């Protein structure tokens, strides 16, 4: 069965520091991979996605993620965190590219301290 | 272009009552999804519409949940009668293809 693991429930970083949020998935083939962010009172906003090709993908707000097949991982990174990045981040796996259901991790809550 | 909207944003009801959640997808999106997040858990798939047809409802918890999408536009999710374990945030998403766009969610509290 498909599953997504985000091992860090909560992370605190200082503003300006680098960030890495971990995501591991379990699926028999290469899935379609997504990162979403939810700010308070907002919906889930797509940060970036990976379907194929270059394993390092760039997203909005200065985020990037790297797909590592050997580790079944899709970690999200940002070189310098801004206070506005405080939010909850969700990794998701899509089984096809035709709009099928997504499987989500439990989310990682990010706190940014001055 | 308007995003996915959901109504209400919050709902507090008592056990045994009925609640209806509404989702308006992005105009022109044939695919509409419902998901639910119970506190502290992952966001879980409930069902998927393609236009007005239910494509996949494997995630619906039980027959107290009824989803409809009349005319292939907006969708409603009714819970009748509500139980305590139905509390959570209900998300709606829509898509044309591979990327799903999510609404802000409806927070349902069953007392």
PDB file of C-alpha atoms in Angstrom:
ATOM      1  CA  UNK A   1       0.000   0.000   0.000  1.00  0.00           C
ATOM      2  CA  UNK A   2       1.097   3.529  -0.670  1.00  0.00           C
ATOM      3  CA  UNK A   3       2.239   5.639   2.256  1.00  0.00           C
ATOM      4  CA  UNK A   4       4.023   8.895   2.886  1.00  0.00           C
ATOM      5  CA  UNK A   5       6.139   9.608   5.944  1.00  0.00           C
ATOM      6  CA  UNK A   6       7.117  13.002   7.239  1.00  0.00           C
ATOM      7  CA  UNK A   7       9.208  12.116  10.275  1.00  0.00           C
ATOM      8  CA  UNK A   8       9.387  15.626  11.711  1.00  0.00           C
ATOM      9  CA  UNK A   9       6.135  16.773  13.281  1.00  0.00           C
ATOM     10  CA  UNK A  10       7.511  20.154  14.210  1.00  0.00           C
ATOM     11  CA  UNK A  11      10.656  22.085  13.287  1.00  0.00           C
ATOM     12  CA  UNK A  12      11.939  25.417  14.601  1.00  0.00           C
ATOM     13  CA  UNK A  13      14.527  27.404  12.680  1.00  0.00           C
ATOM     14  CA  UNK A  14      15.959  30.876  12.940  1.00  0.00           C
ATOM     15  CA  UNK A  15      15.189  33.394  10.266  1.00  0.00           C
ATOM     16  CA  UNK A  16      17.904  33.282   7.633  1.00  0.00           C
ATOM     17  CA  UNK A  17      18.894  29.724   8.426  1.00  0.00           C
ATOM     18  CA  UNK A  18      18.606  26.903   5.940  1.00  0.00           C
ATOM     19  CA  UNK A  19      15.727  24.439   6.028  1.00  0.00           C
ATOM     20  CA  UNK A  20      15.218  20.837   5.039  1.00  0.00           C
ATOM     21  CA  UNK A  21      11.935  19.009   5.492  1.00  0.00           C
ATOM     22  CA  UNK A  22      12.015  15.274   5.028  1.00  0.00           C
ATOM     23  CA  UNK A  23       9.595  13.121   3.084  1.00  0.00           C
ATOM     24  CA  UNK A  24       9.764   9.406   2.361  1.00  0.00           C
ATOM     25  CA  UNK A  25       7.241   7.423   0.395  1.00  0.00           C
ATOM     26  CA  UNK A  26       6.362   3.821  -0.175  1.00  0.00           C
ATOM     27  CA  UNK A  27       5.179   2.885  -3.640  1.00  0.00           C
ATOM     28  CA  UNK A  28       6.074   0.213  -6.161  1.00  0.00           C
ATOM     29  CA  UNK A  29       6.878   2.566  -8.991  1.00  0.00           C
ATOM     30  CA  UNK A  30       7.965   6.174  -9.282  1.00  0.00           C
ATOM     31  CA  UNK A  31       5.040   8.237  -8.123  1.00  0.00           C
ATOM     32  CA  UNK A  32       4.182  11.814  -8.815  1.00  0.00           C
ATOM     33  CA  UNK A  33       5.433  13.879  -5.892  1.00  0.00           C
ATOM     34  CA  UNK A  34       4.171  17.150  -4.489  1.00  0.00           C
ATOM     35  CA  UNK A  35       4.836  19.570  -1.693  1.00  0.00           C
ATOM     36  CA  UNK A  36       2.033  21.792  -0.420  1.00  0.00           C
ATOM     37  CA  UNK A  37       2.067  24.514   2.199  1.00  0.00           C
ATOM     38  CA  UNK A  38      -0.794  25.634   4.390  1.00  0.00           C
ATOM     39  CA  UNK A  39      -0.623  28.997   6.101  1.00  0.00           C
ATOM     40  CA  UNK A  40      -3.150  29.766   8.840  1.00  0.00           C
ATOM     41  CA  UNK A  41      -6.617  30.299   7.401  1.00  0.00           C
ATOM     42  CA  UNK A  42      -5.475  29.412   3.909  1.00  0.00           C
ATOM     43  CA  UNK A  43      -5.904  26.423   1.656  1.00  0.00           C
ATOM     44  CA  UNK A  44      -3.145  24.091   0.596  1.00  0.00           C
ATOM     45  CA  UNK A  45      -0.898  25.905  -1.839  1.00  0.00           C
ATOM     46  CA  UNK A  46       1.259  23.975  -4.268  1.00  0.00           C
ATOM     47  CA  UNK A  47       4.964  24.653  -3.782  1.00  0.00           C
ATOM     48  CA  UNK A  48       6.385  22.282  -6.382  1.00  0.00           C
ATOM     49  CA  UNK A  49       5.934  18.940  -8.072  1.00  0.00           C
ATOM     50  CA  UNK A  50       7.978  16.174  -9.647  1.00  0.00           C
ATOM     51  CA  UNK A  51       6.835  13.860 -12.395  1.00  0.00           C
ATOM     52  CA  UNK A  52       9.990  12.937 -14.288  1.00  0.00           C
ATOM     53  CA  UNK A  53      13.238  14.332 -15.631  1.00  0.00           C
ATOM     54  CA  UNK A  54      15.613  16.444 -13.603  1.00  0.00           C
ATOM     55  CA  UNK A  55      15.474  15.177 -10.035  1.00  0.00           C
ATOM     56  CA  UNK A  56      16.025  18.643  -8.573  1.00  0.00           C
ATOM     57  CA  UNK A  57      12.904  20.731  -8.978  1.00  0.00           C
ATOM     58  CA  UNK A  58      12.415  24.384  -8.263  1.00  0.00           C
ATOM     59  CA  UNK A  59       9.245  25.775  -6.807  1.00  0.00           C
ATOM     60  CA  UNK A  60       7.720  29.005  -5.653  1.00  0.00           C
ATOM     61  CA  UNK A  61       8.947  31.130  -2.768  1.00  0.00           C
ATOM     62  CA  UNK A  62      12.548  29.956  -3.223  1.00  0.00           C
ATOM     63  CA  UNK A  63      11.858  26.308  -2.357  1.00  0.00           C
ATOM     64  CA  UNK A  64      13.391  23.325  -4.090  1.00  0.00           C
ATOM     65  CA  UNK A  65      13.109  19.572  -3.659  1.00  0.00           C
ATOM     66  CA  UNK A  66      15.229  16.645  -4.726  1.00  0.00           C
ATOM     67  CA  UNK A  67      13.886  13.250  -5.729  1.00  0.00           C
ATOM     68  CA  UNK A  68      16.150  10.387  -4.707  1.00  0.00           C
ATOM     69  CA  UNK A  69      14.887   7.101  -6.041  1.00  0.00           C
ATOM     70  CA  UNK A  70      17.362   4.996  -4.070  1.00  0.00           C
ATOM     71  CA  UNK A  71      16.127   6.498  -0.820  1.00  0.00           C
ATOM     72  CA  UNK A  72      12.453   6.870  -1.814  1.00  0.00           C
ATOM     73  CA  UNK A  73      12.724  10.444  -0.652  1.00  0.00           C
ATOM     74  CA  UNK A  74      11.590  13.852  -1.811  1.00  0.00           C
ATOM     75  CA  UNK A  75      13.015  16.343   0.682  1.00  0.00           C
ATOM     76  CA  UNK A  76      12.125  20.004   0.572  1.00  0.00           C
ATOM     77  CA  UNK A  77      14.822  22.637   1.026  1.00  0.00           C
ATOM     78  CA  UNK A  78      15.234  26.364   1.273  1.00  0.00           C
ATOM     79  CA  UNK A  79      18.609  28.060   1.681  1.00  0.00           C
ATOM     80  CA  UNK A  80      17.381  30.980   3.789  1.00  0.00           C
ATOM     81  CA  UNK A  81      14.099  30.926   5.670  1.00  0.00           C
ATOM     82  CA  UNK A  82      11.909  34.007   6.017  1.00  0.00           C
ATOM     83  CA  UNK A  83       9.472  34.638   8.859  1.00  0.00           C
ATOM     84  CA  UNK A  84       6.612  34.341   6.368  1.00  0.00           C
ATOM     85  CA  UNK A  85       7.566  30.705   5.732  1.00  0.00           C
ATOM     86  CA  UNK A  86       6.066  29.712   9.076  1.00  0.00           C
ATOM     87  CA  UNK A  87       3.302  27.296   8.100  1.00  0.00           C
ATOM     88  CA  UNK A  88       2.489  23.628   7.843  1.00  0.00           C
ATOM     89  CA  UNK A  89       4.065  21.662   5.014  1.00  0.00           C
ATOM     90  CA  UNK A  90       2.645  18.539   3.443  1.00  0.00           C
ATOM     91  CA  UNK A  91       4.293  16.029   1.180  1.00  0.00           C
ATOM     92  CA  UNK A  92       1.939  14.161  -1.151  1.00  0.00           C
ATOM     93  CA  UNK A  93       2.144  11.286  -3.585  1.00  0.00           C
ATOM     94  CA  UNK A  94      -0.070  10.988  -6.648  1.00  0.00           C
ATOM     95  CA  UNK A  95      -0.383   7.649  -8.326  1.00  0.00           C
ATOM     96  CA  UNK A  96      -1.052   8.848 -11.828  1.00  0.00           C
ATOM     97  CA  UNK A  97      -0.903  12.116 -13.653  1.00  0.00           C
ATOM     98  CA  UNK A  98      -4.551  11.995 -14.562  1.00  0.00           C
ATOM     99  CA  UNK A  99      -5.898  13.428 -11.357  1.00  0.00           C
ATOM    100  CA  UNK A 100      -6.122  10.391  -9.143  1.00  0.00           C
ATOM    101  CA  UNK A 101      -6.188  10.458  -5.375  1.00  0.00           C
ATOM    102  CA  UNK A 102      -3.270  11.786  -3.396  1.00  0.00           C
ATOM    103  CA  UNK A 103      -1.656  10.227  -0.344  1.00  0.00           C
ATOM    104  CA  UNK A 104      -0.384  12.729   2.199  1.00  0.00           C
ATOM    105  CA  UNK A 105       2.097  12.709   5.018  1.00  0.00           C
ATOM    106  CA  UNK A 106       1.062  13.917   8.456  1.00  0.00           C
ATOM    107  CA  UNK A 107       2.601  17.318   7.844  1.00  0.00           C
ATOM    108  CA  UNK A 108       5.493  19.263   9.355  1.00  0.00           C
ATOM    109  CA  UNK A 109       4.779  22.438  11.256  1.00  0.00           C
ATOM    110  CA  UNK A 110       7.483  25.066  10.811  1.00  0.00           C
ATOM    111  CA  UNK A 111       8.159  27.810  13.343  1.00  0.00           C
ATOM    112  CA  UNK A 112      10.540  30.620  12.404  1.00  0.00           C
ATOM    113  CA  UNK A 113      12.167  32.574  15.213  1.00  0.00           C
ATOM    114  CA  UNK A 114      13.728  36.020  14.764  1.00  0.00           C
TER     115      UNK A 114
ATOM    116  CA  UNK B   1      -9.420  33.375 -11.558  1.00  0.00           C
ATOM    117  CA  UNK B   2     -11.214  32.327  -8.397  1.00  0.00           C
ATOM    118  CA  UNK B   3      -9.792  29.390  -6.504  1.00  0.00           C
ATOM    119  CA  UNK B   4     -11.597  26.531  -4.844  1.00  0.00           C
ATOM    120  CA  UNK B   5     -14.046  27.816  -2.265  1.00  0.00           C
ATOM    121  CA  UNK B   6     -15.656  25.978   0.605  1.00  0.00           C
ATOM    122  CA  UNK B   7     -18.555  26.805   2.862  1.00  0.00           C
ATOM    123  CA  UNK B   8     -18.850  27.077   5.768  1.00  0.00           C
ATOM    124  CA  UNK B   9     -15.364  27.697   7.092  1.00  0.00           C
ATOM    125  CA  UNK B  10     -16.369  26.362  10.485  1.00  0.00           C
ATOM    126  CA  UNK B  11     -19.274  24.273  11.728  1.00  0.00           C
ATOM    127  CA  UNK B  12     -20.036  23.176  15.262  1.00  0.00           C
ATOM    128  CA  UNK B  13     -22.856  20.668  15.684  1.00  0.00           C
ATOM    129  CA  UNK B  14     -24.034  18.164  18.220  1.00  0.00           C
ATOM    130  CA  UNK B  15     -23.776  14.437  17.830  1.00  0.00           C
ATOM    131  CA  UNK B  16     -26.723  13.117  15.861  1.00  0.00           C
ATOM    132  CA  UNK B  17     -27.281  16.292  13.871  1.00  0.00           C
ATOM    133  CA  UNK B  18     -26.826  16.702  10.142  1.00  0.00           C
ATOM    134  CA  UNK B  19     -24.292  18.919   8.441  1.00  0.00           C
ATOM    135  CA  UNK B  20     -23.806  19.737   4.784  1.00  0.00           C
ATOM    136  CA  UNK B  21     -20.504  21.031   3.467  1.00  0.00           C
ATOM    137  CA  UNK B  22     -20.222  22.727   0.120  1.00  0.00           C
ATOM    138  CA  UNK B  23     -17.373  22.986  -2.355  1.00  0.00           C
ATOM    139  CA  UNK B  24     -17.170  25.171  -5.449  1.00  0.00           C
ATOM    140  CA  UNK B  25     -14.318  24.039  -7.681  1.00  0.00           C
ATOM    141  CA  UNK B  26     -12.346  26.146 -10.081  1.00  0.00           C
ATOM    142  CA  UNK B  27     -14.507  26.811 -13.107  1.00  0.00           C
ATOM    143  CA  UNK B  28     -13.983  24.217 -15.822  1.00  0.00           C
ATOM    144  CA  UNK B  29     -12.323  21.627 -13.598  1.00  0.00           C
ATOM    145  CA  UNK B  30     -13.927  18.259 -14.220  1.00  0.00           C
ATOM    146  CA  UNK B  31     -12.197  16.534 -11.323  1.00  0.00           C
ATOM    147  CA  UNK B  32     -13.354  17.236  -7.790  1.00  0.00           C
ATOM    148  CA  UNK B  33     -12.003  15.565  -4.663  1.00  0.00           C
ATOM    149  CA  UNK B  34     -12.921  15.474  -1.009  1.00  0.00           C
ATOM    150  CA  UNK B  35     -10.316  14.836   1.673  1.00  0.00           C
ATOM    151  CA  UNK B  36     -10.419  14.871   5.462  1.00  0.00           C
ATOM    152  CA  UNK B  37      -7.835  15.552   8.116  1.00  0.00           C
ATOM    153  CA  UNK B  38      -8.531  14.316  11.606  1.00  0.00           C
ATOM    154  CA  UNK B  39      -6.467  16.162  14.212  1.00  0.00           C
ATOM    155  CA  UNK B  40      -2.854  15.072  14.219  1.00  0.00           C
ATOM    156  CA  UNK B  41      -3.326  12.656  11.363  1.00  0.00           C
ATOM    157  CA  UNK B  42      -2.621  12.779   7.673  1.00  0.00           C
ATOM    158  CA  UNK B  43      -4.982  14.224   5.095  1.00  0.00           C
ATOM    159  CA  UNK B  44      -6.981  11.288   3.770  1.00  0.00           C
ATOM    160  CA  UNK B  45      -8.808  10.853   0.508  1.00  0.00           C
ATOM    161  CA  UNK B  46     -12.580  10.451   0.669  1.00  0.00           C
ATOM    162  CA  UNK B  47     -13.795  10.450  -2.911  1.00  0.00           C
ATOM    163  CA  UNK B  48     -13.307  11.685  -6.453  1.00  0.00           C
ATOM    164  CA  UNK B  49     -15.843  13.014  -8.932  1.00  0.00           C
ATOM    165  CA  UNK B  50     -15.348  13.320 -12.654  1.00  0.00           C
ATOM    166  CA  UNK B  51     -17.990  15.784 -13.656  1.00  0.00           C
ATOM    167  CA  UNK B  52     -21.130  14.520 -11.936  1.00  0.00           C
ATOM    168  CA  UNK B  53     -20.028  10.884 -11.652  1.00  0.00           C
ATOM    169  CA  UNK B  54     -18.332   9.288  -8.674  1.00  0.00           C
ATOM    170  CA  UNK B  55     -15.058   7.927 -10.001  1.00  0.00           C
ATOM    171  CA  UNK B  56     -13.720   6.591  -6.730  1.00  0.00           C
ATOM    172  CA  UNK B  57     -15.411   6.638  -3.343  1.00  0.00           C
ATOM    173  CA  UNK B  58     -13.150   4.105  -1.670  1.00  0.00           C
ATOM    174  CA  UNK B  59     -12.210   6.522   1.094  1.00  0.00           C
ATOM    175  CA  UNK B  60     -15.709   7.254   2.350  1.00  0.00           C
ATOM    176  CA  UNK B  61     -15.804   6.093   5.980  1.00  0.00           C
ATOM    177  CA  UNK B  62     -19.353   4.731   6.083  1.00  0.00           C
ATOM    178  CA  UNK B  63     -22.868   5.270   4.812  1.00  0.00           C
ATOM    179  CA  UNK B  64     -23.419   8.284   7.041  1.00  0.00           C
ATOM    180  CA  UNK B  65     -21.489  10.257   4.441  1.00  0.00           C
ATOM    181  CA  UNK B  66     -23.168  11.228   1.183  1.00  0.00           C
ATOM    182  CA  UNK B  67     -21.487  13.251  -1.536  1.00  0.00           C
ATOM    183  CA  UNK B  68     -23.184  14.723  -4.566  1.00  0.00           C
ATOM    184  CA  UNK B  69     -22.146  16.845  -7.476  1.00  0.00           C
ATOM    185  CA  UNK B  70     -25.213  17.992  -9.298  1.00  0.00           C
ATOM    186  CA  UNK B  71     -24.617  19.088 -12.865  1.00  0.00           C
ATOM    187  CA  UNK B  72     -20.920  18.584 -12.498  1.00  0.00           C
ATOM    188  CA  UNK B  73     -20.384  21.940 -10.841  1.00  0.00           C
ATOM    189  CA  UNK B  74     -20.374  22.395  -7.087  1.00  0.00           C
ATOM    190  CA  UNK B  75     -20.375  19.487  -4.697  1.00  0.00           C
ATOM    191  CA  UNK B  76     -21.906  18.834  -1.295  1.00  0.00           C
ATOM    192  CA  UNK B  77     -20.844  16.424   1.398  1.00  0.00           C
ATOM    193  CA  UNK B  78     -23.519  15.559   3.912  1.00  0.00           C
ATOM    194  CA  UNK B  79     -22.892  13.831   7.192  1.00  0.00           C
ATOM    195  CA  UNK B  80     -26.030  12.342   8.739  1.00  0.00           C
ATOM    196  CA  UNK B  81     -26.106  11.641  11.632  1.00  0.00           C
ATOM    197  CA  UNK B  82     -22.808  13.134  12.739  1.00  0.00           C
ATOM    198  CA  UNK B  83     -20.657  11.285  15.259  1.00  0.00           C
ATOM    199  CA  UNK B  84     -17.827  12.557  17.442  1.00  0.00           C
ATOM    200  CA  UNK B  85     -15.182  10.900  15.276  1.00  0.00           C
ATOM    201  CA  UNK B  86     -16.338  12.894  12.251  1.00  0.00           C
ATOM    202  CA  UNK B  87     -14.654  15.999  13.663  1.00  0.00           C
ATOM    203  CA  UNK B  88     -11.822  17.287  11.515  1.00  0.00           C
ATOM    204  CA  UNK B  89     -11.021  19.521   8.586  1.00  0.00           C
ATOM    205  CA  UNK B  90     -12.662  18.649   5.291  1.00  0.00           C
ATOM    206  CA  UNK B  91     -10.779  19.767   2.209  1.00  0.00           C
ATOM    207  CA  UNK B  92     -12.019  19.981  -1.315  1.00  0.00           C
ATOM    208  CA  UNK B  93      -9.738  20.035  -4.340  1.00  0.00           C
ATOM    209  CA  UNK B  94     -10.256  20.318  -8.058  1.00  0.00           C
ATOM    210  CA  UNK B  95      -8.129  19.642 -11.096  1.00  0.00           C
ATOM    211  CA  UNK B  96      -8.060  19.443 -14.855  1.00  0.00           C
ATOM    212  CA  UNK B  97      -5.209  16.931 -14.841  1.00  0.00           C
ATOM    213  CA  UNK B  98      -2.233  16.239 -12.638  1.00  0.00           C
ATOM    214  CA  UNK B  99      -2.237  19.094 -10.156  1.00  0.00           C
ATOM    215  CA  UNK B 100      -4.926  19.412  -7.521  1.00  0.00           C
ATOM    216  CA  UNK B 101      -5.875  22.838  -6.217  1.00  0.00           C
ATOM    217  CA  UNK B 102      -7.203  22.899  -2.706  1.00  0.00           C
ATOM    218  CA  UNK B 103      -9.730  25.001  -0.913  1.00  0.00           C
ATOM    219  CA  UNK B 104      -9.247  26.414   2.595  1.00  0.00           C
ATOM    220  CA  UNK B 105     -11.186  23.595   4.208  1.00  0.00           C
ATOM    221  CA  UNK B 106     -14.186  23.363   6.513  1.00  0.00           C
ATOM    222  CA  UNK B 107     -13.437  22.727  10.163  1.00  0.00           C
ATOM    223  CA  UNK B 108     -16.164  20.477  11.562  1.00  0.00           C
ATOM    224  CA  UNK B 109     -16.541  20.012  15.287  1.00  0.00           C
ATOM    225  CA  UNK B 110     -19.026  17.450  16.580  1.00  0.00           C
ATOM    226  CA  UNK B 111     -19.850  17.812  20.278  1.00  0.00           C
TER     227      UNK B 111
END
